[in-house]
PDB file of C-alpha atoms in Angstrom:
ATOM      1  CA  UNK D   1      79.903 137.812 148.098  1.00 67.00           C
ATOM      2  CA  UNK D   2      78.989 134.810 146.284  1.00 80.00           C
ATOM      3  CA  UNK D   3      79.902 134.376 142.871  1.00 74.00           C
ATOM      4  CA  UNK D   4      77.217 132.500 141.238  1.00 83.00           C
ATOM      5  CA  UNK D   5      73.499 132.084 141.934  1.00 88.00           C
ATOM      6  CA  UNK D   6      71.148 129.176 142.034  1.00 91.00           C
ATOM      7  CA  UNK D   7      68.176 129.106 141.647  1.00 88.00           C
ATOM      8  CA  UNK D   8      67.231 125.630 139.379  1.00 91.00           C
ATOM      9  CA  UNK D   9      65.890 122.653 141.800  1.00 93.00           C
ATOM     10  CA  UNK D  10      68.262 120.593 139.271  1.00 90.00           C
ATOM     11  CA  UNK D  11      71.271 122.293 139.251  1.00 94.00           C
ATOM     12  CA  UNK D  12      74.581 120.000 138.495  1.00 95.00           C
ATOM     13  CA  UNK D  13      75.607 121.415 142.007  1.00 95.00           C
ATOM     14  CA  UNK D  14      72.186 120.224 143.362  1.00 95.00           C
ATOM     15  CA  UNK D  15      72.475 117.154 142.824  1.00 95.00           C
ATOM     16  CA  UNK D  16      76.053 116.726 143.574  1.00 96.00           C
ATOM     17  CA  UNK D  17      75.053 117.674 147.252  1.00 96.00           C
ATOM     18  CA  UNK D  18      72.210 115.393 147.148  1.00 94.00           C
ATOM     19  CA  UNK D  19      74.382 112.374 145.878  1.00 95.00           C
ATOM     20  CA  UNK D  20      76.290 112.475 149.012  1.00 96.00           C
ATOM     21  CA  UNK D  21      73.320 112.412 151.018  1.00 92.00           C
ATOM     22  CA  UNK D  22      71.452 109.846 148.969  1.00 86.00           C
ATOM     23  CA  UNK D  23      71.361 106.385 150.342  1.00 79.00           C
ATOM     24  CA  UNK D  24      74.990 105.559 149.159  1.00 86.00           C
ATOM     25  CA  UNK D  25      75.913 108.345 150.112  1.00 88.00           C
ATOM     26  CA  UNK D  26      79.059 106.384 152.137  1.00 91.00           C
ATOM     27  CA  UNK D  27      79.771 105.084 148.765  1.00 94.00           C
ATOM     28  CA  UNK D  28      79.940 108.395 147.106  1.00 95.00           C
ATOM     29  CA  UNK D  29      81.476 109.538 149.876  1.00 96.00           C
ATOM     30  CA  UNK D  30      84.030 107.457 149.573  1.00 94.00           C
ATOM     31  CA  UNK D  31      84.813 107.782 145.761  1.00 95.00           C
ATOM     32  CA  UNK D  32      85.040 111.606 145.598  1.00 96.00           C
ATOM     33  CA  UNK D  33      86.637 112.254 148.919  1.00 96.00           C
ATOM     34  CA  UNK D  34      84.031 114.851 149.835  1.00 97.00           C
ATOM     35  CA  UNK D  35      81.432 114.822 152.525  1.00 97.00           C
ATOM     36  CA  UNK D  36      78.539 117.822 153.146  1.00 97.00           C
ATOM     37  CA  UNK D  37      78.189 119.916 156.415  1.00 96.00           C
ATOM     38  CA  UNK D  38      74.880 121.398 157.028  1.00 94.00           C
ATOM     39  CA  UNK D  39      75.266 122.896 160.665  1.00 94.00           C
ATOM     40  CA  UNK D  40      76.176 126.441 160.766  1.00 95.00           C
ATOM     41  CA  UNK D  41      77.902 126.267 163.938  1.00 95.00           C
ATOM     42  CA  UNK D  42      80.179 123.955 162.137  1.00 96.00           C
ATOM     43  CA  UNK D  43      80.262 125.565 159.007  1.00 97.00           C
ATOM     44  CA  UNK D  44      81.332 129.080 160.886  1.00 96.00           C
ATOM     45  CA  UNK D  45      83.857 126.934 162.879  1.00 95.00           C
ATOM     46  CA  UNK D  46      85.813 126.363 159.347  1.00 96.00           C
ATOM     47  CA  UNK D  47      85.401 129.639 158.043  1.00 95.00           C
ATOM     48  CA  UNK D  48      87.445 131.097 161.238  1.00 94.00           C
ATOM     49  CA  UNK D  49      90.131 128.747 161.002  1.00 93.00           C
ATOM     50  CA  UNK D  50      92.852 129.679 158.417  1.00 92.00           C
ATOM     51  CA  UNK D  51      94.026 126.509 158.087  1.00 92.00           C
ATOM     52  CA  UNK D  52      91.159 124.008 157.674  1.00 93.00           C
ATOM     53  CA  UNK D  53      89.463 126.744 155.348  1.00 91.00           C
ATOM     54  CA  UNK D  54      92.575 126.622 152.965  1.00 90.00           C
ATOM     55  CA  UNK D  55      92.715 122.827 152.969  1.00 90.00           C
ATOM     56  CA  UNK D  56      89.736 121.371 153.445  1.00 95.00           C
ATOM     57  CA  UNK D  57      86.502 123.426 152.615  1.00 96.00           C
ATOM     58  CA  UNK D  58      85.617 123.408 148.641  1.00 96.00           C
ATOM     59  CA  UNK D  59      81.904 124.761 147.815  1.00 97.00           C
ATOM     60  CA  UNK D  60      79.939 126.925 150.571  1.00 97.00           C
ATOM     61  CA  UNK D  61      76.117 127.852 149.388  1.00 97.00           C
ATOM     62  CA  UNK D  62      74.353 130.448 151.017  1.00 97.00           C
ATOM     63  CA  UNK D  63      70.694 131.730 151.488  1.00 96.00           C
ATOM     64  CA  UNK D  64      69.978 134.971 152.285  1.00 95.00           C
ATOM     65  CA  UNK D  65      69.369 134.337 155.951  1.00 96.00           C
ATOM     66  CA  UNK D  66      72.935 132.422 155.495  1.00 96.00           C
ATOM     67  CA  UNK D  67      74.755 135.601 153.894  1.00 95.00           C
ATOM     68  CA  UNK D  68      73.194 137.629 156.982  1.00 96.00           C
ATOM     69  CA  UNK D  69      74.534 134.765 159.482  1.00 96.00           C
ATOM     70  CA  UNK D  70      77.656 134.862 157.892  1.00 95.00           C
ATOM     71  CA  UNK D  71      77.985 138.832 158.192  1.00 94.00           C
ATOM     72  CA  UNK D  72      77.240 139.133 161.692  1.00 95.00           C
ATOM     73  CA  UNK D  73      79.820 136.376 162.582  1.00 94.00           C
ATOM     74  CA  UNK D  74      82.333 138.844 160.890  1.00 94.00           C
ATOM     75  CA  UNK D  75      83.208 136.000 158.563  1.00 93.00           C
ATOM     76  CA  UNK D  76      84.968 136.967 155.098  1.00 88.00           C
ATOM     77  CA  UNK D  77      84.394 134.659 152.465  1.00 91.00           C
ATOM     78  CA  UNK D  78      87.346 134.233 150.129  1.00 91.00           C
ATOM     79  CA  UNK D  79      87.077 135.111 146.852  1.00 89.00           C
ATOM     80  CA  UNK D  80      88.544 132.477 145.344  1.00 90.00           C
ATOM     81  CA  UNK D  81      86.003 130.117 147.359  1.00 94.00           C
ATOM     82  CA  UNK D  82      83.496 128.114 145.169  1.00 95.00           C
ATOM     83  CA  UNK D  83      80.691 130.383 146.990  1.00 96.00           C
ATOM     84  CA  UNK D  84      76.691 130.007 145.767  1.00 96.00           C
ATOM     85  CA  UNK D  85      73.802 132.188 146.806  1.00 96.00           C
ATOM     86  CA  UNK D  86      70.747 129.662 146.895  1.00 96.00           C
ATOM     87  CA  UNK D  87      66.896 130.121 147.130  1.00 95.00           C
ATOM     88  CA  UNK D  88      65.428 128.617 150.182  1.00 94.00           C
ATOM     89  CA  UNK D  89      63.380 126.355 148.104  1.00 94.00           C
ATOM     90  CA  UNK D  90      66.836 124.858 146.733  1.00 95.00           C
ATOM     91  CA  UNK D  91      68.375 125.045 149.924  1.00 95.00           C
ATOM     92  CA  UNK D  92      65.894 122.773 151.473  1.00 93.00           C
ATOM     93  CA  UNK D  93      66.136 120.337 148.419  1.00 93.00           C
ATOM     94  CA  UNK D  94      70.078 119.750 149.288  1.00 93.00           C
ATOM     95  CA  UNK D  95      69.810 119.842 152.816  1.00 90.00           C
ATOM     96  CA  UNK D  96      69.062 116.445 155.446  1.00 86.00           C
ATOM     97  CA  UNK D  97      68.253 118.842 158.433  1.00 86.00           C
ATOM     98  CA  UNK D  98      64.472 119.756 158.581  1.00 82.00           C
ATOM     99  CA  UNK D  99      64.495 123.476 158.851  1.00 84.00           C
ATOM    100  CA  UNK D 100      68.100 124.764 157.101  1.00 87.00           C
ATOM    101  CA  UNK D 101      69.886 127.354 158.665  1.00 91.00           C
ATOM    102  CA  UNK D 102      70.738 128.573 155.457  1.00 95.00           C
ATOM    103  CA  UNK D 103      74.452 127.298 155.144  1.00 97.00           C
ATOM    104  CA  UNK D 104      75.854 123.996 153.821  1.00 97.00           C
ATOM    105  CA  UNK D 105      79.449 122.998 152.258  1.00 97.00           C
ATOM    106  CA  UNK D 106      81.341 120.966 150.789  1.00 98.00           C
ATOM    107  CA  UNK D 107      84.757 119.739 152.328  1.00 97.00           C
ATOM    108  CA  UNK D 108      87.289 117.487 151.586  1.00 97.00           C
ATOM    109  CA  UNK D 109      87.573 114.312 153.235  1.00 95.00           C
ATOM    110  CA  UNK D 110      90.716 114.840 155.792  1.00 90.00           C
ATOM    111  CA  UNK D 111      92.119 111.410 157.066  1.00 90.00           C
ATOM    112  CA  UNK D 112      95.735 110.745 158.970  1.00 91.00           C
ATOM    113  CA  UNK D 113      97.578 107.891 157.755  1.00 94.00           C
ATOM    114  CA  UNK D 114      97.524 105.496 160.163  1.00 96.00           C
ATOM    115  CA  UNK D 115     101.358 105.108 161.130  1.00 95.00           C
ATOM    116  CA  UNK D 116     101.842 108.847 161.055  1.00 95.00           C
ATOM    117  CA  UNK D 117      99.042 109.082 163.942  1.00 96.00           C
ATOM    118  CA  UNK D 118     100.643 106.182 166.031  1.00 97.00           C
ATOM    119  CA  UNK D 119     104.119 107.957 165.871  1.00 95.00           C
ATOM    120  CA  UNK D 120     102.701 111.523 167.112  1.00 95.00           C
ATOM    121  CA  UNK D 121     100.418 110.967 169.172  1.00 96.00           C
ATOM    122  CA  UNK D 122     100.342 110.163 173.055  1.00 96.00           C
ATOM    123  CA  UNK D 123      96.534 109.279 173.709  1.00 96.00           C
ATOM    124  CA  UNK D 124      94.010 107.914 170.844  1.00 97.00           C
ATOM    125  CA  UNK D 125      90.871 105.808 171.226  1.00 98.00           C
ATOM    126  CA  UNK D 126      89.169 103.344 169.059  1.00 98.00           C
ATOM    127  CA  UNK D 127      85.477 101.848 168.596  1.00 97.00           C
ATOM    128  CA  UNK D 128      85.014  98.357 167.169  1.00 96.00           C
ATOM    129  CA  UNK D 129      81.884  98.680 165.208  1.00 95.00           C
ATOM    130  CA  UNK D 130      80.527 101.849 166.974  1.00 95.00           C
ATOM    131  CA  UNK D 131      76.140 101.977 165.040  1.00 93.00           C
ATOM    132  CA  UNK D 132      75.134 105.133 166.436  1.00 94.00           C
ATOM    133  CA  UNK D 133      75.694 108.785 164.836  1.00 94.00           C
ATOM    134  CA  UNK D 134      75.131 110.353 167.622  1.00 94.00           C
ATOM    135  CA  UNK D 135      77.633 108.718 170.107  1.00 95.00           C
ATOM    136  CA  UNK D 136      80.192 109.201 167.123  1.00 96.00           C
ATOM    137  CA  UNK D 137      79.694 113.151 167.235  1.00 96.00           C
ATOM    138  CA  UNK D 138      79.732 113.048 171.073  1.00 96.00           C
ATOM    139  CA  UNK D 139      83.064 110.904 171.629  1.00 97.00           C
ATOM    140  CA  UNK D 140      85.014 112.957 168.647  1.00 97.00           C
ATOM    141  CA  UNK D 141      83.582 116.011 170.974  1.00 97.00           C
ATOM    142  CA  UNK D 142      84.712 114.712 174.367  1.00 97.00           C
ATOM    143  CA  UNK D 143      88.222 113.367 172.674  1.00 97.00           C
ATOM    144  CA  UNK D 144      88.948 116.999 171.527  1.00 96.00           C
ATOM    145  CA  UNK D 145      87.859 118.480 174.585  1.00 96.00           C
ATOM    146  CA  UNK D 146      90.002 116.118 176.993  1.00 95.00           C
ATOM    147  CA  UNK D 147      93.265 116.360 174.714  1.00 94.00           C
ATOM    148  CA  UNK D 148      93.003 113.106 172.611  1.00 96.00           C
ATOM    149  CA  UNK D 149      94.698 113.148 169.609  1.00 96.00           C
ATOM    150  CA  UNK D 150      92.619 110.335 167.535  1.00 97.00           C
ATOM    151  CA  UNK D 151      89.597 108.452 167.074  1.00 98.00           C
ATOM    152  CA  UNK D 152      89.282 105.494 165.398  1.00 98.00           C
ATOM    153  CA  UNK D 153      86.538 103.297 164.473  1.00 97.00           C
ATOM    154  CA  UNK D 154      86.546  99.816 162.758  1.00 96.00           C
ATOM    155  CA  UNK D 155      85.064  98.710 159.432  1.00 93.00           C
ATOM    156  CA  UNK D 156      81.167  98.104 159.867  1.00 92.00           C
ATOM    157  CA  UNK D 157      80.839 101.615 161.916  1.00 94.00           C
ATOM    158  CA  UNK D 158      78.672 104.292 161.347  1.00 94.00           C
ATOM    159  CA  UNK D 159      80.703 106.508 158.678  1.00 95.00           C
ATOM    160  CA  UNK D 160      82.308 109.543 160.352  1.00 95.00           C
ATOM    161  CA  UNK D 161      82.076 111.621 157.522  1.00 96.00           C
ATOM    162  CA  UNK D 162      78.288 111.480 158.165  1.00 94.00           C
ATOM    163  CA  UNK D 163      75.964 114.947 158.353  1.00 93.00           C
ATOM    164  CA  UNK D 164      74.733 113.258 161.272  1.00 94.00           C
ATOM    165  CA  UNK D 165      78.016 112.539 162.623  1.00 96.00           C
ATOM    166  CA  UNK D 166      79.295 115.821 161.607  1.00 96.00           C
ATOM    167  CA  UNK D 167      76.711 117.975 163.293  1.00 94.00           C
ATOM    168  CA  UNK D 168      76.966 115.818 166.632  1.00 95.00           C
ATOM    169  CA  UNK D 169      80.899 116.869 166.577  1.00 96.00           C
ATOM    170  CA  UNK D 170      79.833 121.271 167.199  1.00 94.00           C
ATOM    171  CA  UNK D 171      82.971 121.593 165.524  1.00 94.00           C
ATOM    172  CA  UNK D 172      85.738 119.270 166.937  1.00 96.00           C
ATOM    173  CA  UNK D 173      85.936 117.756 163.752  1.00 96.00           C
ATOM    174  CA  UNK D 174      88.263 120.446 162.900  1.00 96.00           C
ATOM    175  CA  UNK D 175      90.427 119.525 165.749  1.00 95.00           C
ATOM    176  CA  UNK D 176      91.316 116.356 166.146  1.00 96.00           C
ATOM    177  CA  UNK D 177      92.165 113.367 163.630  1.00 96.00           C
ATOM    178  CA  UNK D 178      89.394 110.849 163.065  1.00 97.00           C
ATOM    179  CA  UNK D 179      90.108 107.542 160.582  1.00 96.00           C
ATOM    180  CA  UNK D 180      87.141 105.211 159.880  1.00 95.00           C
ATOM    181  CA  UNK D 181      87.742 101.292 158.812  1.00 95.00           C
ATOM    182  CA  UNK D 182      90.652 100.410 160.713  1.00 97.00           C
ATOM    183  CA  UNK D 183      91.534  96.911 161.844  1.00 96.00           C
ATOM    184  CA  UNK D 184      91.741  96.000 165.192  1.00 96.00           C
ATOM    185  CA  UNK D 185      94.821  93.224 164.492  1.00 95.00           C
ATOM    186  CA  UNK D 186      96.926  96.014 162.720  1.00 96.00           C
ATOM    187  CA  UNK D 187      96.369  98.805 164.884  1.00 97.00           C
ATOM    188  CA  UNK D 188      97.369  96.547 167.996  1.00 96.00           C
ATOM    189  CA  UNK D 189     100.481  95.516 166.526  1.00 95.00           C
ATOM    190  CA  UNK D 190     101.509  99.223 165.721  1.00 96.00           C
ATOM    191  CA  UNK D 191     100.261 100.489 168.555  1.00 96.00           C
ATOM    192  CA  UNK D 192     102.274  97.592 170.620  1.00 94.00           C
ATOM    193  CA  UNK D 193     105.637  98.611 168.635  1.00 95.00           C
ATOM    194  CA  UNK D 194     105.265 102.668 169.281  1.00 96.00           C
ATOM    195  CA  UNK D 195     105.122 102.011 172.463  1.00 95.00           C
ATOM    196  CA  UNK D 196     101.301 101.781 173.939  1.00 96.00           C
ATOM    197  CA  UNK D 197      99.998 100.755 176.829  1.00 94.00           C
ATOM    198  CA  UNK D 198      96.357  99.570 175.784  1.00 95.00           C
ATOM    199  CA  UNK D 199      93.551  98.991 177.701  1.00 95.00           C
ATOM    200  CA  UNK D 200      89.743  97.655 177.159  1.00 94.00           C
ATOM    201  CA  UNK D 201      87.031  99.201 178.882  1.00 92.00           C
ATOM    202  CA  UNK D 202      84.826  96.538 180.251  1.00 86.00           C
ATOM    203  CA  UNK D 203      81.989  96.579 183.140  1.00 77.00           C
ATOM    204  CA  UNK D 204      84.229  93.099 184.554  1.00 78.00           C
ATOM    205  CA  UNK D 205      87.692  94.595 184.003  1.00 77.00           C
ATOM    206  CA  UNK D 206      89.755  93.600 186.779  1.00 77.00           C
ATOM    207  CA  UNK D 207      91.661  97.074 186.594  1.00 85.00           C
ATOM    208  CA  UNK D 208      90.094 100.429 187.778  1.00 87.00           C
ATOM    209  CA  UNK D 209      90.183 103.275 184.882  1.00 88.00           C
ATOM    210  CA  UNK D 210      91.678 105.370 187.656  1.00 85.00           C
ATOM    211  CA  UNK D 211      95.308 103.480 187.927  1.00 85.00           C
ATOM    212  CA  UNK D 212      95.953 104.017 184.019  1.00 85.00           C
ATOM    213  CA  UNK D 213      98.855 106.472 184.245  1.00 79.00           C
ATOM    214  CA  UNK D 214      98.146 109.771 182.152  1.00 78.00           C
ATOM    215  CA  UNK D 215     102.087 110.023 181.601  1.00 81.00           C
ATOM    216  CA  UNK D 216     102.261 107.345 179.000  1.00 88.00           C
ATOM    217  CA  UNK D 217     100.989 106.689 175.544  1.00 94.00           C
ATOM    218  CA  UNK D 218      97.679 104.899 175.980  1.00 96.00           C
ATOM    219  CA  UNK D 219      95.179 103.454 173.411  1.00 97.00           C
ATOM    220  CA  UNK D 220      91.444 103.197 175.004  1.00 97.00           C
ATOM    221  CA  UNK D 221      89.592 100.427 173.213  1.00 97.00           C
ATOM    222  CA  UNK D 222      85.341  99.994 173.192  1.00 95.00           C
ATOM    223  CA  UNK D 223      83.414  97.942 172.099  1.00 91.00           C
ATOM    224  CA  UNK D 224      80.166  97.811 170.252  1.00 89.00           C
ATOM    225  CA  UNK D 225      77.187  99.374 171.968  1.00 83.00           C
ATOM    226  CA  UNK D 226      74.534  95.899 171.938  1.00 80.00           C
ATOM    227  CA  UNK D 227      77.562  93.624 171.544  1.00 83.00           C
ATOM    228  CA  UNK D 228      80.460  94.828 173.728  1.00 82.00           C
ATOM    229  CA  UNK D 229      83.999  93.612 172.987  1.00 87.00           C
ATOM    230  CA  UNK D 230      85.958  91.542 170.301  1.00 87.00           C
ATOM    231  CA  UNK D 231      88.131  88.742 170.866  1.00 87.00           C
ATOM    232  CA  UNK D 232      91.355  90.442 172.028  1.00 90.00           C
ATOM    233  CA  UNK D 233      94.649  89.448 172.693  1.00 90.00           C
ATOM    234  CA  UNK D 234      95.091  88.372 176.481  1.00 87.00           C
ATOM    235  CA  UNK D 235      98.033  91.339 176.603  1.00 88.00           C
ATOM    236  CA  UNK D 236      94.909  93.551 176.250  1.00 91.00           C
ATOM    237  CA  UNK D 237      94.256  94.845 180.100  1.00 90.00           C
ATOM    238  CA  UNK D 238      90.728  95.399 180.474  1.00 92.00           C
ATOM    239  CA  UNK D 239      89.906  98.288 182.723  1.00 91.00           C
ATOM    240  CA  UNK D 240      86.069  99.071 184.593  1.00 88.00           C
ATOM    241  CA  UNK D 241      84.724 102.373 185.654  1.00 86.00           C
ATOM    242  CA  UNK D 242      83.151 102.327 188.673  1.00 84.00           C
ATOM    243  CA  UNK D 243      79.532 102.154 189.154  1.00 79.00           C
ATOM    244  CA  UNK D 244      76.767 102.563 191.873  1.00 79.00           C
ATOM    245  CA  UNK D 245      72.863 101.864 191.543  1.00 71.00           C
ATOM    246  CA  UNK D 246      72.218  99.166 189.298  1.00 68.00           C
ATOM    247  CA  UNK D 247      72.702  99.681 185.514  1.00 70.00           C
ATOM    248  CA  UNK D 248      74.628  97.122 184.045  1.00 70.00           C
ATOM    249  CA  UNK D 249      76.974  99.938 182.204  1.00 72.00           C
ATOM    250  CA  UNK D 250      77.277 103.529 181.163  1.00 81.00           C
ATOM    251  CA  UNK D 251      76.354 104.348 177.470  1.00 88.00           C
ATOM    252  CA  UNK D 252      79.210 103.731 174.936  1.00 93.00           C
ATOM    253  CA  UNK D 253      79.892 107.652 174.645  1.00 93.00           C
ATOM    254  CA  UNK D 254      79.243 108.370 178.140  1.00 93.00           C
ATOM    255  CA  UNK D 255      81.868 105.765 179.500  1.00 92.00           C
ATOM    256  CA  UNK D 256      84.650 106.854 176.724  1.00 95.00           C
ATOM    257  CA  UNK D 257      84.137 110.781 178.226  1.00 95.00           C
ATOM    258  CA  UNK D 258      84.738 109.181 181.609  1.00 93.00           C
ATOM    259  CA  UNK D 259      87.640 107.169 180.471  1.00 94.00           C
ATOM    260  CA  UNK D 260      88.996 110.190 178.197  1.00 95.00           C
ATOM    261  CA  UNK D 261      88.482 112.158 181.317  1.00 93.00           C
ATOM    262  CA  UNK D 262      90.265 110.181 184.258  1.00 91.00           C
ATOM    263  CA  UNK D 263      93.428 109.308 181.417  1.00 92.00           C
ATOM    264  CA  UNK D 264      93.997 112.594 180.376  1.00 87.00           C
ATOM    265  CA  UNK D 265      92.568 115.166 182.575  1.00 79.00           C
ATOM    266  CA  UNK D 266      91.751 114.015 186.196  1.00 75.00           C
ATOM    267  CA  UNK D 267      94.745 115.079 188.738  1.00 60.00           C
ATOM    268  CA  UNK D 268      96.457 111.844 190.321  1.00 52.00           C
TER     269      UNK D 268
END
């Protein structure tokens, strides 16, 4: 059960919420290492697993309707667990999403140091300045599902720590490793010296997606949705997925399933 109640529009805990959601939010974001969930589906997600309960999740608040949600998923609450029972009308004041589902937390901002990643992992992806929420949430959902084991995104990318972003995931953001604001140069050069093969998915790539071999440690590079690629070194193999009708290209998020798909799925 929870152990304190709010009821005050203007609760400190209020407005701590609502400062990560404000406007500079990222900012805030940033500077406190915490970031707000506000999707049930996600929030339930963390509750059932030991592990990112323990380390990651920090205040839960609860309406009613959220206590009853959180009963009939079986879900025990620790005790220990910075756990408020809200009104609806304060609910609605913290949360982004138009009609609440009665949950929202508080986490703490998760992120794998760089190296680390590179050394332990055998597939990871990266998105030079990926805009949209949306496609963020999808691609950290596809790279879970398909057995990726990072995504990256560059400085000047939508922030992945975003409710937006966060909602989009379902819940894979509890699975795989995500890092925002990593550069392109130094990632390369790591990724060169543990051992990558890496590959840039372009429309004009001279390589099919299909001849990447799914036994080796591949980074998957994309480039921004309006813009497309950056200047990359010519060691960079650029790779196409093939295409019939007549769009020009698949949607950012679409084409990384694809590509997620025939490296680490798809039966040669």
């Amino acid at each position: 059960m929870p152990n304190q109640e709010i009821t005050s529009l203007h609760s400190p805990q209020v407005e701590r919420v609502k400062a990560l959601l404000h406007s500079r939010g990222k900012k805030v974001r940033r500077e406190t290492g915490e970031f707000v969930v506000d999707s049930a589906q996600v929030i339930l997600a963390a509750l059932q697993n030991p592990m990112i309960l323990n380390s990651s999740v920090k205040t839960l608040f609860a309406t009613t309707s959220g206590l009853e949600r959180l009963n009939n998923a079986n879900v025990l609450v620790p005790e220990d667990l910075d756990f408020y029972e809200v009104s609806d009308s304060v609910m609605a004041e913290m949360s982004e999403v138009e009609t609440s589902q009665g949950l929202l937390m508080i986490c703490s901002i998760e992120e794998p140091n760089l190296e680390s990643l590179l050394k332990s992992a055998k597939k990871l992806i990266f998105f030079w300045q990926m805009q949209d929420p949306g496609n963020a949430g999808t691609v950290i959902r596809s790279a879970d599902a398909s057995g990726f084991e990072g995504v990256l995104l560059s400085n000047e990318s939508v922030d992945l720590f975003s409710p937006k972003v966060i909602r989009s995931t379902v819940g894979s953001i509890w699975s795989i490793p995500v890092l925002n604001n990593v550069d392109l140069n130094l990632l390369l050069e790591r990724a060169k010296k543990e051992g990558f093969e890496v590959y840039a998915l372009d429309s004009h790539g001279s390589k099919d997606i299909s001849e990447i071999s799914s036994s080796k440690k591949v980074l998957l590079i994309f480039g921004n949705e309006a813009r497309g690629l950056p200047d990359l070194p010519t060691d960079v193999v650029q790779v196409s997925i093939p295409m019939k009708g007549n769009t020009e290209s698949f949607n950012v998020a679409s084409a990384a399933t694809i590509a997620m798909y025939e490296v680490a799925l798809r039966k040669r």
